[in-house]
Tab-separated table of C-alpha atoms and ligand atoms in Angstrom:
chain	number	residue	atom	x	y	z
A	20	MET	CA	85.331	86.883	41.212
A	21	LYS	CA	83.862	83.468	42.892
A	22	LEU	CA	83.847	80.877	40.570
A	23	ALA	CA	82.065	77.568	40.768
A	24	ILE	CA	83.920	74.922	38.472
A	25	LEU	CA	81.071	72.253	38.139
A	26	SER	CA	82.754	68.860	37.713
A	27	ARG	CA	82.770	65.473	39.382
A	28	GLU	CA	86.900	65.457	38.739
A	29	PRO	CA	88.972	67.670	41.136
A	30	HIS	CA	92.117	66.029	40.730
A	31	THR	CA	92.370	65.794	36.709
A	32	TYR	CA	94.780	67.708	34.601
A	33	SER	CA	91.903	70.026	33.473
A	34	THR	CA	90.304	71.188	36.667
A	35	LYS	CA	93.709	71.283	38.612
A	36	ARG	CA	94.734	74.085	35.876
A	37	LEU	CA	91.647	75.993	35.853
A	38	VAL	CA	91.618	76.397	39.652
A	39	GLU	CA	95.193	77.191	39.337
A	40	ALA	CA	94.546	80.144	37.022
A	41	CYS	CA	92.106	81.518	38.849
A	42	LYS	CA	93.985	81.532	42.030
A	43	LYS	CA	97.120	82.966	40.148
A	44	ARG	CA	94.965	86.211	39.147
A	45	GLY	CA	93.585	86.619	42.594
A	46	HIS	CA	90.110	85.031	42.115
A	47	LYS	CA	88.450	82.563	44.248
A	48	ALA	CA	87.647	79.262	42.868
A	49	ARG	CA	85.945	75.875	44.134
A	50	VAL	CA	85.062	72.470	42.431
A	51	LEU	CA	81.382	71.314	42.833
A	52	ASN	CA	80.651	67.865	42.415
A	53	THR	CA	77.510	68.312	40.005
A	54	LEU	CA	75.610	65.421	41.281
A	55	GLN	CA	75.628	66.656	45.126
A	56	PHE	CA	73.383	69.274	44.273
A	57	ALA	CA	69.897	69.862	44.994
A	58	ILE	CA	67.421	72.027	42.774
A	59	ASP	CA	64.919	74.204	44.670
A	60	LEU	CA	61.848	75.215	43.211
A	61	GLU	CA	59.458	78.147	44.421
A	62	GLU	CA	57.200	80.864	43.222
A	63	GLY	CA	59.447	83.586	42.497
A	64	ASP	CA	62.638	82.120	43.887
A	65	PRO	CA	64.794	79.515	42.180
A	66	ASP	CA	67.609	78.239	44.509
A	67	LEU	CA	70.259	76.307	44.923
A	68	PHE	CA	71.308	73.769	47.652
A	69	TYR	CA	74.646	71.967	47.965
A	70	ARG	CA	75.242	69.015	50.279
A	71	GLN	CA	71.862	70.114	52.157
A	72	ARG	CA	73.229	73.398	52.908
A	73	ARG	CA	71.780	76.566	50.828
A	74	LEU	CA	74.847	77.516	48.360
A	75	SER	CA	76.416	80.979	49.221
A	76	HIS	CA	77.213	83.407	46.061
A	77	TYR	CA	78.984	82.530	43.387
A	78	ASP	CA	79.570	85.387	40.631
A	79	ALA	CA	80.007	83.011	38.354
A	80	VAL	CA	80.089	78.962	36.829
A	81	LEU	CA	82.298	77.043	34.241
A	82	PRO	CA	80.022	73.810	33.630
A	83	ARG	CA	82.312	70.808	33.234
A	84	ILE	CA	79.722	68.586	32.526
A	85	GLY	CA	80.153	64.861	31.414
A	86	ALA	CA	78.191	63.007	28.798
A	87	SER	CA	77.131	60.526	31.611
A	88	ILE	CA	75.405	63.269	33.704
A	89	THR	CA	73.795	65.391	31.055
A	90	TYR	CA	70.388	65.988	31.811
A	91	PHE	CA	71.293	66.592	35.773
A	92	GLY	CA	73.912	68.323	35.119
A	93	THR	CA	72.616	70.341	32.423
A	94	ALA	CA	69.292	70.835	34.910
A	95	VAL	CA	71.874	72.447	37.705
A	96	VAL	CA	73.278	74.978	35.069
A	97	ARG	CA	69.803	76.085	33.983
A	98	GLN	CA	69.370	76.766	37.801
A	99	PHE	CA	72.267	78.809	37.947
A	100	GLN	CA	70.992	80.780	34.946
A	101	GLN	CA	67.825	81.656	36.659
A	102	MET	CA	69.610	82.640	39.451
A	103	ASP	CA	71.352	85.469	37.124
A	104	VAL	CA	74.700	83.823	37.644
A	105	PHE	CA	76.669	84.138	34.528
A	106	CYS	CA	77.750	80.667	33.008
A	107	ALA	CA	80.590	80.415	30.947
A	108	ASN	CA	78.165	77.849	29.275
A	109	THR	CA	74.632	77.568	29.256
A	110	ALA	CA	72.323	74.383	29.462
A	111	ASP	CA	71.162	75.163	25.872
A	112	GLY	CA	74.591	75.439	24.450
A	113	ILE	CA	75.529	71.721	26.147
A	114	LEU	CA	72.874	70.092	24.874
A	115	ASN	CA	72.705	71.906	21.291
A	116	SER	CA	76.758	70.281	21.339
A	117	ARG	CA	75.833	67.115	22.952
A	118	ASP	CA	74.466	65.137	20.525
A	119	LYS	CA	76.304	65.298	17.059
A	120	LEU	CA	73.003	65.128	15.005
A	121	ARG	CA	71.486	68.046	17.080
A	122	CYS	CA	74.976	69.723	16.661
A	123	LEU	CA	74.677	69.558	12.943
A	124	GLN	CA	70.995	70.419	12.727
A	125	ASN	CA	71.861	73.654	14.512
A	126	LEU	CA	74.745	74.303	12.237
A	127	SER	CA	72.997	72.875	8.743
A	128	ARG	CA	71.298	76.364	8.251
A	129	HIS	CA	74.483	78.539	7.991
A	130	LYS	CA	77.069	78.703	5.257
A	131	ILE	CA	79.191	76.628	7.429
A	132	GLY	CA	81.183	73.551	6.303
A	133	ILE	CA	79.976	70.217	7.613
A	134	PRO	CA	80.415	66.911	6.316
A	135	ALA	CA	77.326	65.395	4.376
A	136	THR	CA	75.185	63.351	6.696
A	137	THR	CA	71.628	61.859	7.265
A	138	PHE	CA	69.938	60.193	9.551
A	139	VAL	CA	67.355	57.410	8.855
A	140	LYS	CA	65.009	55.220	10.701
A	141	ASP	CA	63.126	52.955	7.978
A	142	LYS	CA	65.554	50.115	7.032
A	143	LYS	CA	64.447	51.176	3.517
A	144	ASP	CA	65.792	54.189	3.608
A	145	VAL	CA	69.464	53.141	4.868
A	146	LEU	CA	70.901	52.271	1.132
A	147	PRO	CA	69.480	55.407	-0.796
A	148	ALA	CA	70.927	57.416	2.491
A	149	ILE	CA	74.461	56.282	2.278
A	150	THR	CA	74.366	56.774	-1.486
A	151	ARG	CA	73.234	60.546	-1.041
A	152	VAL	CA	76.208	60.903	1.284
A	153	GLY	CA	78.565	59.927	-1.722
A	154	GLY	CA	78.452	56.048	-1.333
A	155	ALA	CA	81.175	53.774	0.572
A	156	PRO	CA	83.368	54.040	2.174
A	157	VAL	CA	81.224	55.831	4.323
A	158	ILE	CA	81.142	56.672	8.066
A	159	ILE	CA	78.678	55.593	10.559
A	160	LYS	CA	78.535	57.466	14.104
A	161	LEU	CA	76.900	56.962	17.278
A	162	LEU	CA	75.201	60.155	17.951
A	163	GLU	CA	76.603	60.545	21.452
A	164	GLY	CA	80.247	58.990	21.163
A	165	THR	CA	83.733	60.295	22.317
A	166	GLN	CA	86.990	59.703	22.184
A	167	GLY	CA	86.574	58.080	18.788
A	168	ILE	CA	84.791	54.754	20.452
A	169	GLY	CA	81.257	55.307	18.360
A	170	VAL	CA	82.952	56.390	15.143
A	171	LEU	CA	83.342	53.536	12.257
A	172	LEU	CA	84.426	53.281	8.591
A	173	ALA	CA	82.426	50.812	6.429
A	174	HIS	CA	84.145	50.011	3.327
A	175	SER	CA	81.024	48.635	1.256
A	176	GLN	CA	77.358	49.445	1.181
A	177	GLU	CA	76.307	46.125	2.351
A	178	MET	CA	78.975	46.355	5.356
A	179	ALA	CA	77.444	49.582	6.027
A	180	ALA	CA	74.155	48.412	5.846
A	181	SER	CA	74.470	45.624	8.338
A	182	ILE	CA	76.297	47.611	10.639
A	183	ILE	CA	73.360	50.243	10.970
A	184	GLU	CA	70.870	47.379	11.292
A	185	LEU	CA	72.758	45.757	14.146
A	186	LEU	CA	73.342	48.921	15.902
A	187	GLN	CA	69.925	49.916	15.330
A	188	SER	CA	68.325	46.701	16.768
A	189	GLN	CA	70.274	47.459	19.717
A	190	LYS	CA	68.038	50.765	20.323
A	191	GLN	CA	71.598	52.733	18.854
A	192	ASN	CA	70.730	55.967	16.730
A	193	VAL	CA	73.459	56.528	14.151
A	194	LEU	CA	74.193	59.009	12.107
A	195	ILE	CA	75.615	58.262	8.163
A	196	GLN	CA	78.233	60.640	7.042
A	197	LYS	CA	80.459	61.417	4.312
A	198	PHE	CA	83.666	59.710	4.607
A	199	VAL	CA	86.154	63.159	3.775
A	200	SER	CA	88.669	60.947	2.877
A	201	GLU	CA	91.371	63.465	1.629
A	202	SER	CA	91.370	64.719	5.216
A	203	ARG	CA	94.214	61.395	5.737
A	204	GLY	CA	93.232	60.522	9.515
A	205	ARG	CA	94.123	64.358	10.210
A	206	ASP	CA	91.898	66.882	11.700
A	207	ILE	CA	91.961	69.941	13.587
A	208	ARG	CA	90.814	70.686	17.285
A	209	ALA	CA	90.393	74.930	17.806
A	210	ILE	CA	89.918	75.758	21.497
A	211	VAL	CA	87.219	79.031	21.280
A	212	VAL	CA	86.581	81.149	24.190
A	213	GLY	CA	84.177	84.049	23.674
A	214	ASP	CA	85.057	85.352	20.361
A	215	GLN	CA	88.186	84.358	19.852
A	216	VAL	CA	90.412	80.953	18.912
A	217	VAL	CA	92.668	80.728	21.768
A	218	ALA	CA	94.754	77.454	20.829
A	219	ALA	CA	94.645	75.130	17.912
A	220	MET	CA	96.046	71.774	17.191
A	221	ARG	CA	96.454	69.234	14.114
A	222	ARG	CA	95.810	65.854	15.423
A	223	VAL	CA	97.260	62.890	13.130
A	224	ALA	CA	95.925	59.438	13.141
A	225	GLN	CA	98.377	56.464	13.154
A	226	GLY	CA	98.992	53.789	11.493
A	227	GLN	CA	96.001	52.209	9.508
A	228	GLU	CA	93.623	54.142	11.876
A	229	PHE	CA	91.461	56.711	10.256
A	230	ARG	CA	90.147	58.373	13.676
A	231	SER	CA	92.577	60.811	15.139
A	232	ASN	CA	91.617	61.111	18.635
A	233	VAL	CA	94.451	61.315	20.945
A	234	HIS	CA	92.509	58.280	22.844
A	235	ARG	CA	93.164	56.311	19.593
A	236	GLY	CA	96.930	57.110	19.651
A	237	GLY	CA	96.718	60.415	17.644
A	238	LYS	CA	99.400	62.550	17.697
A	239	THR	CA	99.494	66.064	17.842
A	240	GLU	CA	101.043	69.193	16.512
A	241	ALA	CA	100.481	73.084	17.162
A	242	VAL	CA	98.957	74.797	14.075
A	243	GLU	CA	98.298	78.632	13.315
A	244	LEU	CA	95.123	78.343	11.666
A	245	ASP	CA	94.422	80.721	8.843
A	246	GLU	CA	91.389	83.098	8.793
A	247	ALA	CA	88.837	80.503	7.382
A	248	TYR	CA	89.415	77.651	9.677
A	249	LYS	CA	89.146	80.322	12.663
A	250	GLU	CA	86.038	82.083	11.514
A	251	THR	CA	84.502	78.426	11.231
A	252	ALA	CA	85.302	77.510	14.798
A	253	ILE	CA	84.424	80.833	16.424
A	254	ARG	CA	80.939	81.071	14.015
A	255	ALA	CA	79.751	77.594	15.092
A	256	THR	CA	80.427	78.456	18.973
A	257	LYS	CA	78.488	81.150	18.899
A	258	ILE	CA	75.564	79.339	16.768
A	259	MET	CA	75.792	76.405	19.655
A	260	GLY	CA	75.245	79.143	22.120
A	261	LEU	CA	78.981	78.460	23.901
A	262	GLY	CA	81.280	80.513	25.490
A	263	VAL	CA	83.866	78.127	25.676
A	264	ALA	CA	83.964	75.047	23.314
A	265	GLY	CA	86.807	72.396	21.875
A	266	VAL	CA	85.469	72.529	17.957
A	267	ASP	CA	86.805	69.717	15.331
A	268	MET	CA	87.481	70.407	11.906
A	269	LEU	CA	88.201	68.325	9.127
A	270	GLU	CA	90.554	69.638	6.494
A	271	SER	CA	88.319	68.945	3.481
A	272	HIS	CA	89.247	70.134	-0.343
A	273	GLU	CA	86.228	72.711	0.417
A	274	GLY	CA	87.642	74.299	3.100
A	275	PRO	CA	86.809	73.919	6.898
A	276	GLN	CA	84.309	71.011	7.806
A	277	ILE	CA	82.457	70.999	11.509
A	278	MET	CA	82.625	67.208	12.797
A	279	GLU	CA	81.428	68.258	16.316
A	280	VAL	CA	81.661	70.579	19.122
A	281	ASN	CA	82.666	69.815	22.520
A	282	SER	CA	81.207	71.938	25.348
A	283	SER	CA	83.886	70.797	27.981
A	284	PRO	CA	87.101	70.205	26.097
A	285	GLY	CA	90.219	68.489	27.928
A	286	LEU	CA	92.797	71.292	28.337
A	287	GLU	CA	95.987	68.540	28.897
A	288	GLY	CA	96.636	67.512	25.191
A	289	ILE	CA	96.001	71.243	23.732
A	290	GLU	CA	98.361	72.926	26.398
A	291	ALA	CA	101.141	70.510	26.339
A	292	CYS	CA	101.113	70.663	22.431
A	293	THR	CA	100.852	74.405	22.294
A	294	LYS	CA	102.553	75.642	25.682
A	295	LEU	CA	99.556	78.182	25.536
A	296	ASP	CA	97.705	78.829	28.809
A	297	VAL	CA	94.364	77.987	27.645
A	298	ALA	CA	92.923	77.542	31.183
A	299	GLY	CA	94.071	81.140	32.055
A	300	ALA	CA	92.410	82.534	28.957
A	301	ILE	CA	89.136	80.840	30.076
A	302	ILE	CA	89.239	82.718	33.744
A	303	ASP	CA	90.263	85.772	31.736
A	304	TYR	CA	86.992	85.377	29.893
A	305	ILE	CA	84.787	84.524	32.849
A	306	ALA	CA	85.777	87.396	34.958
A	307	ALA	CA	85.549	89.859	31.862
A	308	ARG	CA	81.661	88.632	31.583
A	309	VAL	CA	80.631	88.289	34.730
A	310	ASP	CA	78.417	91.111	34.834
A	311	PHE	CA	76.728	90.047	31.641
A	312	PRO	CA	74.832	86.547	32.435
A	313	GLU	CA	73.012	84.972	29.354
A	314	ILE	CA	69.631	86.504	29.024
A	315	ASP	CA	67.149	84.347	27.233
A	316	ILE	CA	65.690	86.120	25.083
A	317	ARG	CA	62.257	83.749	24.726
A	318	GLN	CA	61.607	84.208	28.141
A	319	ARG	CA	62.052	87.746	28.698
A	320	LEU	CA	61.320	89.396	25.559
A	321	THR	CA	58.431	87.126	24.239
A	322	VAL	CA	56.573	87.556	27.567
A	323	SER	CA	54.941	90.640	26.638
A	324	ARG	CA	51.450	89.948	25.160
A	325	GLY	CA	51.264	90.520	21.717
A	326	TYR	CA	55.105	91.075	20.919
A	327	GLY	CA	57.243	88.486	19.432
A	328	VAL	CA	60.783	88.132	17.340
A	329	ALA	CA	60.264	87.570	13.328
A	330	GLU	CA	62.577	87.513	10.523
A	331	ILE	CA	61.533	89.720	7.618
A	332	ILE	CA	63.153	89.104	4.241
A	333	ILE	CA	63.207	91.825	2.156
A	334	PRO	CA	62.185	90.613	-1.322
A	335	GLU	CA	63.125	91.868	-4.817
A	336	GLY	CA	61.401	94.628	-5.623
A	337	SER	CA	60.222	95.342	-1.860
A	338	LYS	CA	59.187	98.768	-1.108
A	339	PHE	CA	61.920	99.082	1.687
A	340	ILE	CA	65.109	98.617	-0.878
A	341	GLY	CA	67.168	101.663	-1.039
A	342	LYS	CA	65.486	102.833	2.236
A	343	THR	CA	67.477	103.203	5.708
A	344	ILE	CA	66.167	101.541	8.339
A	345	VAL	CA	64.688	105.303	9.451
A	346	GLU	CA	62.908	106.009	6.473
A	347	SER	CA	61.636	102.536	6.357
A	348	GLY	CA	58.690	103.572	9.109
A	349	LEU	CA	59.465	100.382	11.209
A	350	LYS	CA	60.264	102.028	14.515
A	351	GLU	CA	56.815	104.120	13.881
A	352	LYS	CA	55.208	100.543	13.466
A	353	ASP	CA	56.692	99.642	17.013
A	354	ILE	CA	59.668	97.077	15.477
A	355	ASN	CA	62.780	97.375	16.580
A	356	VAL	CA	65.693	95.784	14.227
A	357	LEU	CA	67.623	93.846	16.059
A	358	THR	CA	70.440	92.473	13.576
A	359	LEU	CA	70.280	92.482	9.971
A	360	HIS	CA	71.673	89.360	7.970
A	361	ARG	CA	73.223	90.054	4.528
A	362	GLY	CA	74.836	87.100	2.409
A	363	GLY	CA	76.211	85.590	5.506
A	364	LYS	CA	77.178	88.234	7.481
A	365	VAL	CA	75.596	89.897	10.394
A	366	ILE	CA	74.868	93.023	11.397
A	367	PRO	CA	74.421	93.756	14.947
A	368	ASN	CA	72.091	96.610	15.927
A	369	PRO	CA	72.343	98.247	12.579
A	370	ARG	CA	72.156	101.948	12.556
A	371	ALA	CA	69.562	103.848	11.450
A	372	GLU	CA	71.193	105.504	8.497
A	373	ARG	CA	71.815	101.808	7.433
A	374	GLN	CA	70.313	101.015	3.600
A	375	ILE	CA	68.416	97.880	3.133
A	376	GLU	CA	69.183	95.619	0.269
A	377	SER	CA	67.050	93.273	-1.751
A	378	GLU	CA	67.538	89.528	0.226
A	379	ASP	CA	68.404	91.364	3.663
A	380	LYS	CA	67.203	89.441	6.703
A	381	LEU	CA	66.076	91.630	9.435
A	382	LEU	CA	65.670	90.306	12.410
A	383	CYS	CA	62.951	92.512	14.472
A	384	PHE	CA	61.177	92.707	18.166
A	385	GLY	CA	57.501	94.456	17.496
A	386	LYS	CA	54.231	93.359	17.495
A	387	ILE	CA	53.254	90.483	16.213
A	388	GLU	CA	50.136	91.865	14.386
A	389	THR	CA	52.415	94.462	12.158
A	390	MET	CA	55.089	92.132	11.379
A	391	LYS	CA	52.655	89.889	9.713
A	392	GLU	CA	51.650	92.530	7.277
A	393	LEU	CA	55.140	92.631	6.570
A	394	VAL	CA	55.665	89.403	5.609
A	395	PRO	CA	53.398	88.944	2.316
A	396	GLU	CA	52.460	85.369	1.623
A	397	ARG	CA	54.803	85.031	-1.641
A	398	THR	CA	57.905	85.984	0.629
A	399	ARG	CA	57.372	83.236	3.583
A	400	ARG	CA	59.954	81.008	3.673
A	401	ARG	CA	60.289	78.560	0.489
A	402	ARG	CA	62.327	75.379	0.139
A	403	ARG	CA	65.569	76.376	-2.048
A	404	PRO	CA	65.886	74.241	-5.126
A	405	LYS	CA	68.997	71.650	-4.859
A	406	LEU	CA	72.494	72.394	-6.435
A	407	LYS	CA	72.359	68.462	-7.127
A	408	LYS	CA	69.045	67.607	-8.595
A	409	LEU	CA	67.214	65.168	-6.349
A	410	PRO	CA	64.035	63.357	-7.080
A	411	GLU	CA	61.155	65.123	-5.506
A	412	ILE	CA	57.545	64.255	-4.464
A	413	ASP	CA	54.994	66.117	-3.471
A	414	ILE	CA	53.490	64.738	-0.251
B	12	ADP	N1	83.383	61.942	8.387
B	12	ADP	C1	84.796	61.745	8.539
B	12	ADP	N2	85.316	61.815	7.592
B	12	ADP	C2	86.586	61.662	8.021
B	12	ADP	N3	87.167	61.145	9.111
B	12	ADP	C3	86.218	61.136	10.270
B	12	ADP	C4	84.734	61.987	9.775
B	12	ADP	N4	84.306	61.743	11.000
B	12	ADP	C5	85.478	61.246	12.221
B	12	ADP	N5	86.296	61.184	11.467
B	12	ADP	C6	87.362	60.869	12.657
B	12	ADP	O1	87.009	60.010	13.527
B	12	ADP	C7	87.450	60.916	14.293
B	12	ADP	C8	86.279	61.230	15.732
B	12	ADP	O2	85.159	61.525	14.992
B	12	ADP	P1	84.262	62.522	16.152
B	12	ADP	O3	83.081	62.720	15.205
B	12	ADP	O4	84.937	63.602	16.685
B	12	ADP	O5	83.834	61.615	17.376
B	12	ADP	P2	84.135	61.400	18.399
B	12	ADP	O6	83.434	62.412	19.392
B	12	ADP	O7	84.242	60.376	19.145
B	12	ADP	O8	85.650	62.322	18.761
B	12	ADP	C9	87.580	62.393	14.229
B	12	ADP	O9	88.507	63.178	14.974
B	12	ADP	C10	88.103	62.239	12.711
B	12	ADP	O10	89.884	61.782	12.508
B	13	MG	MG1	85.935	64.133	18.229
């Protein structure tokens, strides 16, 4: 395999380790400076130039895109994807995880632990928002901070409101988040590669500090994660659409709660702490996946006119309940069931003999008109009632 590592830092520990792991396995690796690409667009022929010369063939790409070059960096990754080169992390995956709001928005429709978080613009909404996430002390976060720099703990509502007002006046977007005090300055960093957690550590903040980032002086210890933590980290990585990620989780009373997902996790801290070959695991994953570049469903499947992807929810009393997929007659109606979602579990490619149950969600590809008939008005998505009774008004 010939691998391109997109990075502006060829001499950092992480990049050097990735190149070394690649060579050790008999692959070729080159570190390419993300900012020295030119993206050429022509009808039917997406292309890339590197330092003014047409880029030679690469089998795979490992993007290590820093926050300061997100726009250009993800454009380069997207171009590799258009050229059908396998990218360990896709442009959309990187963008989904880059900003903390977008990351939590993507996670929040799934059954996955996250700290209660809110995002407001209007000054009048600030105090009620703080109350909704549990009141002071409360966490305030910049959307794109790293290394703990953009994370603050406000001890009173008034303090929180003034900090938010100040940041907003400087055109900064901020999240208001419940302070998970029981985590006591500790968090978990899990490195997910493909479908597995390949290494994990606990970071412990020192002294009065509540942030456990290594850059804030946090000390690390290797941990063997239990299933709930592993499962949460892997699912979050999948929901982001990433192949390689560093997932940060708090250890709350309710179990794992995700704070953020990083698409270019540093390797130095985790390898030093766990003594595991994380770089090697990343390279092995890429080598195994080289022949399966990510296919953009929207771009490929829904190009056919009149066809699309829809989720059919099976309501109580539906005529489909108790029938198998083959008996449901969906196939004859030109509808294919891609996945079946049942109580938080996903069954990919469900077999024809599988029985349909009430509340199942069938992700289908087929004729839009026919699928419309299968979604009776009363089952179209409704807002679920809140567990905690909050005032609602009709607008
Ligand atoms: N809601 C929270 N409750 C308690 N501690 C938190 C919370 N959010 C963040 N922290 C602490 O602050 C650190 C940095 O937060 P994080 O969201 O990961 O931002 P960054 O991108 O700067 O690392 C975390 O590692 C954790 O120790
Ligand atoms: Mg973090």
